[in-house]
Amino acid sequence: MSPLPTHVAIIMDGNGRWAESHRLPRIEGHRKGVEVSEEIITASRERGIRYLTLYAFSEENWNRPQEEVIALIAFLKQFLREKCPKMMREGIRFRAIGNTDRFPDDVQDEIRRTTEATRDGKGMTLILALSYGARQEICSAVETLIGQGVHKVTPEILSEALDTRGIPDPDLLIRTSGEYRISNFLLWQLAYTELYFTKTLWPDFHEEEFVKALDAYARRERRFGMTSQQLQRKKAV
Ligand code: IPE
Ligand code: IPE
Ligand code: MG
């Protein structure tokens, strides 16, 4: 087993508190947050991580003040527009998960365009969770299976009906900002993921912090229900 996670998922939290602590409007925290996301995307690609999933906007985030929602959508559109050429150059394949048809048409177009333009990328896959909620995702998957007349459901069959079909489950989940919860993120996919929580707010989560998380992951023993002794024996073979 490689000490480098194949798939890292991140709950990027703390933009609002970062802004507050700098006496800035919340939106400035989100602006800084986008910059840090770009830094972490680059660091992940350079380190050879194959899949990076970023929780950018939850289904529940629609309930925030309208001006904040509008600003977040504007940042998303700008990010896709500006970063698409770079993703194409660097072989990053873009994918969105979540209920993206809740976004305005122009944003949906941008999501489709970026997905299409980067589909042959052979490097890292960047997955943005946009208007994403894990319970909603699982319900949709169940509806899909019912629609297909499936009666016998296995974990493999359900996995393939989720938005994340074809993507291996995350090896490492990082949540910033000192909150110890999952907030409706990838509930199914996180079954055996290693969890890493840090008090650092997302706008302060630079590459050194990311490396700390990767190092912590490398020291974990993933037992998947087995005993430590069984694993040692397996390693020795
Ligand atoms: C995370 O930062 C970004 C989104 C949820 C879009 P927050 O905006 O949740 O920041 P806090 O939690 O209020 O500090
Ligand atoms: C989770 O952060 C969603 C994203 C990071 C996009 P929140 O800040 O919305 O989570 P809660 O509401 O504090 O659990
Ligand atoms: Mg938050």
CSV table of C-alpha atoms and ligand atoms in Angstrom, one decimal:
chain,number,residue,atom,x,y,z
A,1,MET,CA,0.0,0.0,0.0
A,2,SER,CA,1.4,3.4,-1.0
A,3,PRO,CA,1.8,6.0,1.7
A,4,LEU,CA,0.6,8.6,-0.7
A,5,PRO,CA,-3.2,8.7,-0.9
A,6,THR,CA,-4.7,8.0,-4.3
A,7,HIS,CA,-7.8,10.1,-3.5
A,8,VAL,CA,-7.9,13.1,-1.2
A,9,ALA,CA,-11.2,14.8,-0.3
A,10,ILE,CA,-11.3,18.2,1.4
A,11,ILE,CA,-14.0,20.0,3.3
A,12,MET,CA,-12.7,23.6,2.8
A,13,ASP,CA,-14.1,25.3,5.8
A,14,GLY,CA,-13.4,28.6,7.7
A,15,ASN,CA,-13.5,31.3,5.0
A,16,GLY,CA,-16.0,33.3,6.9
A,17,ARG,CA,-14.1,33.2,10.2
A,18,TRP,CA,-10.9,34.0,8.4
A,19,ALA,CA,-12.5,37.1,7.0
A,20,GLU,CA,-14.0,38.1,10.3
A,21,SER,CA,-10.6,37.8,12.0
A,22,HIS,CA,-9.1,40.2,9.4
A,23,ARG,CA,-12.1,42.6,9.8
A,24,LEU,CA,-13.1,41.9,6.2
A,25,PRO,CA,-16.5,41.0,4.6
A,26,ARG,CA,-17.1,37.2,4.4
A,27,ILE,CA,-16.8,37.4,0.6
A,28,GLU,CA,-13.2,38.3,0.9
A,29,GLY,CA,-12.6,35.1,2.9
A,30,HIS,CA,-14.1,33.2,-0.1
A,31,ARG,CA,-11.9,35.1,-2.5
A,32,LYS,CA,-8.8,34.1,-0.5
A,33,GLY,CA,-10.3,30.5,-0.2
A,34,VAL,CA,-10.3,30.2,-4.0
A,35,GLU,CA,-6.6,31.2,-4.1
A,36,VAL,CA,-5.7,28.5,-1.6
A,37,SER,CA,-7.8,25.9,-3.5
A,38,GLU,CA,-5.6,26.7,-6.6
A,39,GLU,CA,-2.5,26.2,-4.5
A,40,ILE,CA,-3.7,22.9,-3.2
A,41,ILE,CA,-4.8,21.7,-6.6
A,42,THR,CA,-1.3,22.4,-8.0
A,43,ALA,CA,0.4,20.8,-5.0
A,44,SER,CA,-1.7,17.7,-5.3
A,45,ARG,CA,-1.0,17.3,-9.0
A,46,GLU,CA,2.8,17.8,-8.5
A,47,ARG,CA,2.8,15.2,-5.7
A,48,GLY,CA,1.1,12.6,-7.9
A,49,ILE,CA,-2.3,12.5,-6.2
A,50,ARG,CA,-4.7,10.9,-8.7
A,51,TYR,CA,-8.0,12.3,-7.5
A,52,LEU,CA,-8.8,15.4,-5.5
A,53,THR,CA,-12.3,16.2,-4.4
A,54,LEU,CA,-13.1,19.7,-3.1
A,55,TYR,CA,-16.4,20.5,-1.3
A,56,ALA,CA,-17.1,23.9,-2.7
A,57,PHE,CA,-20.8,24.3,-2.2
A,58,SER,CA,-23.2,22.2,-0.3
A,59,GLU,CA,-27.0,21.7,-0.9
A,60,GLU,CA,-27.4,23.3,2.5
A,61,ASN,CA,-25.3,26.4,1.5
A,62,TRP,CA,-28.3,27.6,-0.7
A,63,ASN,CA,-29.8,28.7,2.6
A,64,ARG,CA,-27.0,31.4,3.2
A,65,PRO,CA,-27.7,35.1,2.6
A,66,GLN,CA,-28.5,35.7,-1.1
A,67,GLU,CA,-25.6,38.0,-1.6
A,68,GLU,CA,-23.1,35.4,-0.3
A,69,VAL,CA,-24.7,32.7,-2.6
A,70,ILE,CA,-24.4,35.1,-5.5
A,71,ALA,CA,-20.7,35.8,-4.7
A,72,LEU,CA,-19.9,32.1,-4.4
A,73,ILE,CA,-21.5,31.3,-7.7
A,74,ALA,CA,-19.6,34.2,-9.3
A,75,PHE,CA,-16.3,32.8,-7.9
A,76,LEU,CA,-17.1,29.4,-9.2
A,77,LYS,CA,-17.8,30.7,-12.7
A,78,GLN,CA,-14.7,32.8,-12.8
A,79,PHE,CA,-12.6,29.8,-11.5
A,80,LEU,CA,-13.9,27.5,-14.3
A,81,ARG,CA,-13.4,30.2,-17.0
A,82,GLU,CA,-9.9,31.1,-15.9
A,83,LYS,CA,-8.6,27.7,-15.0
A,84,CYS,CA,-9.9,25.6,-17.9
A,85,PRO,CA,-6.9,26.3,-20.2
A,86,LYS,CA,-4.5,25.5,-17.4
A,87,MET,CA,-6.3,22.3,-16.6
A,88,MET,CA,-6.1,21.3,-20.3
A,89,ARG,CA,-2.4,22.1,-20.4
A,90,GLU,CA,-1.7,20.1,-17.2
A,91,GLY,CA,-3.8,17.1,-18.1
A,92,ILE,CA,-6.2,17.7,-15.3
A,93,ARG,CA,-9.6,16.1,-15.9
A,94,PHE,CA,-12.5,18.1,-14.3
A,95,ARG,CA,-15.6,16.5,-13.0
A,96,ALA,CA,-18.5,17.9,-11.0
A,97,ILE,CA,-20.7,16.0,-8.5
A,98,GLY,CA,-23.9,17.3,-7.0
A,99,ASN,CA,-27.2,18.7,-8.0
A,100,THR,CA,-25.7,21.1,-10.5
A,101,ASP,CA,-28.9,21.8,-12.3
A,102,ARG,CA,-29.8,24.2,-9.4
A,103,PHE,CA,-27.2,26.6,-10.8
A,104,PRO,CA,-28.0,29.4,-13.3
A,105,ASP,CA,-27.8,28.3,-16.9
A,106,ASP,CA,-24.5,30.1,-17.7
A,107,VAL,CA,-22.8,28.4,-14.8
A,108,GLN,CA,-24.2,25.0,-15.9
A,109,ASP,CA,-22.8,25.7,-19.4
A,110,GLU,CA,-19.4,26.5,-17.9
A,111,ILE,CA,-19.4,23.3,-15.9
A,112,ARG,CA,-20.3,21.3,-19.0
A,113,ARG,CA,-17.7,23.1,-21.1
A,114,THR,CA,-14.9,22.5,-18.6
A,115,THR,CA,-15.9,18.8,-18.2
A,116,GLU,CA,-15.9,18.3,-22.0
A,117,ALA,CA,-12.7,20.3,-22.6
A,118,THR,CA,-10.7,18.3,-20.1
A,119,ARG,CA,-12.2,14.9,-20.5
A,120,ASP,CA,-9.1,13.3,-22.1
A,121,GLY,CA,-6.8,14.6,-19.3
A,122,LYS,CA,-4.5,11.8,-18.2
A,123,GLY,CA,-3.2,13.5,-15.1
A,124,MET,CA,-5.1,14.2,-11.9
A,125,THR,CA,-8.9,14.2,-11.7
A,126,LEU,CA,-10.3,17.3,-10.0
A,127,ILE,CA,-13.8,16.7,-8.6
A,128,LEU,CA,-15.7,19.7,-7.4
A,129,ALA,CA,-18.7,19.0,-5.2
A,130,LEU,CA,-21.2,21.7,-6.3
A,131,SER,CA,-24.7,21.9,-4.7
A,132,TYR,CA,-23.7,18.6,-3.3
A,133,GLY,CA,-25.4,16.6,-0.5
A,134,ALA,CA,-24.6,13.0,0.2
A,135,ARG,CA,-28.1,12.0,1.4
A,136,GLN,CA,-29.6,13.5,-1.8
A,137,GLU,CA,-27.0,11.7,-3.9
A,138,ILE,CA,-27.8,8.4,-2.3
A,139,CYS,CA,-31.6,8.9,-2.7
A,140,SER,CA,-31.0,9.8,-6.4
A,141,ALA,CA,-28.9,6.6,-6.8
A,142,VAL,CA,-31.7,4.5,-5.3
A,143,GLU,CA,-34.3,6.1,-7.6
A,144,THR,CA,-32.0,5.4,-10.6
A,145,LEU,CA,-31.8,1.7,-9.6
A,146,ILE,CA,-35.6,1.5,-9.0
A,147,GLY,CA,-36.0,3.0,-12.5
A,148,GLN,CA,-33.8,0.3,-13.9
A,149,GLY,CA,-35.9,-2.4,-12.2
A,150,VAL,CA,-32.9,-3.5,-10.0
A,151,HIS,CA,-34.1,-5.6,-7.1
A,152,LYS,CA,-30.8,-6.9,-5.7
A,153,VAL,CA,-28.6,-4.1,-4.5
A,154,THR,CA,-24.9,-4.7,-3.6
A,155,PRO,CA,-22.4,-2.0,-2.4
A,156,GLU,CA,-20.8,-2.2,-5.9
A,157,ILE,CA,-24.1,-1.6,-7.7
A,158,LEU,CA,-25.0,1.3,-5.5
A,159,SER,CA,-21.5,2.8,-5.8
A,160,GLU,CA,-21.9,2.7,-9.6
A,161,ALA,CA,-25.3,4.6,-9.4
A,162,LEU,CA,-23.7,7.5,-7.4
A,163,ASP,CA,-22.3,10.7,-8.9
A,164,THR,CA,-18.9,9.4,-8.0
A,165,ARG,CA,-19.2,6.3,-10.2
A,166,GLY,CA,-15.8,5.2,-11.4
A,167,ILE,CA,-13.9,7.2,-8.8
A,168,PRO,CA,-12.2,5.2,-6.0
A,169,ASP,CA,-13.3,6.1,-2.5
A,170,PRO,CA,-11.3,8.8,-0.8
A,171,ASP,CA,-8.2,7.5,1.2
A,172,LEU,CA,-7.9,10.7,3.2
A,173,LEU,CA,-10.5,13.3,4.2
A,174,ILE,CA,-9.3,16.7,5.4
A,175,ARG,CA,-11.5,19.2,7.2
A,176,THR,CA,-10.2,22.6,8.1
A,177,SER,CA,-11.4,25.2,10.7
A,178,GLY,CA,-11.7,23.0,13.8
A,179,GLU,CA,-15.1,21.6,13.0
A,180,TYR,CA,-15.4,17.9,13.7
A,181,ARG,CA,-18.3,16.9,11.4
A,182,ILE,CA,-18.9,15.6,7.9
A,183,SER,CA,-21.7,18.1,6.9
A,184,ASN,CA,-23.4,15.7,4.4
A,185,PHE,CA,-20.3,15.1,2.4
A,186,LEU,CA,-19.6,11.7,0.7
A,187,LEU,CA,-21.3,9.7,3.5
A,188,TRP,CA,-21.2,6.5,1.5
A,189,GLN,CA,-17.8,6.9,0.0
A,190,LEU,CA,-16.1,7.7,3.4
A,191,ALA,CA,-16.8,4.3,4.9
A,192,TYR,CA,-13.1,3.5,5.3
A,193,THR,CA,-11.4,6.9,4.7
A,194,GLU,CA,-8.8,8.2,7.1
A,195,LEU,CA,-10.0,11.4,8.7
A,196,TYR,CA,-7.8,14.4,9.4
A,197,PHE,CA,-9.0,17.5,11.2
A,198,THR,CA,-7.1,20.7,11.6
A,199,LYS,CA,-7.9,24.0,13.4
A,200,THR,CA,-6.3,25.9,10.5
A,201,LEU,CA,-8.9,28.0,8.6
A,202,TRP,CA,-9.1,27.2,4.9
A,203,PRO,CA,-7.5,30.5,3.7
A,204,ASP,CA,-4.5,29.7,5.8
A,205,PHE,CA,-4.2,26.1,4.6
A,206,HIS,CA,-1.1,26.4,2.5
A,207,GLU,CA,1.1,23.6,1.1
A,208,GLU,CA,3.0,23.0,4.4
A,209,GLU,CA,-0.3,22.3,6.1
A,210,PHE,CA,-1.3,20.0,3.3
A,211,VAL,CA,2.0,18.1,3.6
A,212,LYS,CA,1.4,17.7,7.4
A,213,ALA,CA,-1.9,16.0,6.5
A,214,LEU,CA,-0.2,13.7,3.9
A,215,ASP,CA,2.5,12.8,6.5
A,216,ALA,CA,-0.2,12.0,9.1
A,217,TYR,CA,-1.9,9.8,6.6
A,218,ALA,CA,1.4,8.0,5.7
A,219,ARG,CA,1.7,7.0,9.4
A,220,ARG,CA,-1.8,5.5,9.7
A,221,GLU,CA,-2.4,1.8,9.7
A,222,ARG,CA,-5.5,1.0,7.6
A,223,ARG,CA,-6.7,-2.2,8.9
A,224,PHE,CA,-10.1,-2.7,7.1
A,225,GLY,CA,-11.4,-4.9,9.9
A,226,MET,CA,-8.3,-7.1,10.1
A,227,THR,CA,-5.8,-7.3,12.9
A,228,SER,CA,-2.5,-5.5,12.9
A,229,GLN,CA,-0.7,-8.8,13.0
A,230,GLN,CA,-2.5,-10.0,9.8
A,231,LEU,CA,-1.4,-6.8,8.0
A,232,GLN,CA,2.2,-7.2,9.1
A,233,ARG,CA,2.2,-10.8,7.8
A,234,LYS,CA,0.7,-9.6,4.5
A,235,LYS,CA,3.4,-7.0,4.2
A,236,ALA,CA,6.1,-9.5,4.8
A,237,VAL,CA,5.0,-11.8,1.9
B,1,IPE,C1,-16.3,27.4,3.7
B,1,IPE,O1,-16.2,28.5,4.6
B,1,IPE,C2,-16.8,27.8,2.4
B,1,IPE,C3,-18.2,27.4,2.1
B,1,IPE,C4,-19.0,26.8,2.9
B,1,IPE,C5,-18.7,27.8,0.8
B,1,IPE,P1,-17.4,29.1,5.4
B,1,IPE,O2,-18.1,30.2,4.6
B,1,IPE,O3,-18.3,28.0,5.9
B,1,IPE,O4,-16.6,29.7,6.7
B,1,IPE,P2,-17.1,29.7,8.2
B,1,IPE,O5,-17.4,28.3,8.6
B,1,IPE,O6,-18.3,30.6,8.2
B,1,IPE,O7,-16.0,30.3,8.9
B,2,IPE,C1,-19.4,22.5,4.5
B,2,IPE,O1,-19.1,23.7,5.2
B,2,IPE,C2,-19.6,22.8,3.1
B,2,IPE,C3,-18.5,23.3,2.3
B,2,IPE,C4,-17.2,23.4,2.8
B,2,IPE,C5,-18.7,23.7,1.0
B,2,IPE,P1,-20.3,24.5,6.0
B,2,IPE,O2,-19.6,25.6,6.7
B,2,IPE,O3,-21.4,24.8,5.2
B,2,IPE,O4,-20.7,23.4,7.1
B,2,IPE,P2,-21.5,23.5,8.5
B,2,IPE,O5,-22.8,24.1,8.1
B,2,IPE,O6,-20.7,24.3,9.4
B,2,IPE,O7,-21.7,22.1,8.9
B,3,MG,MG,-18.3,26.8,7.5
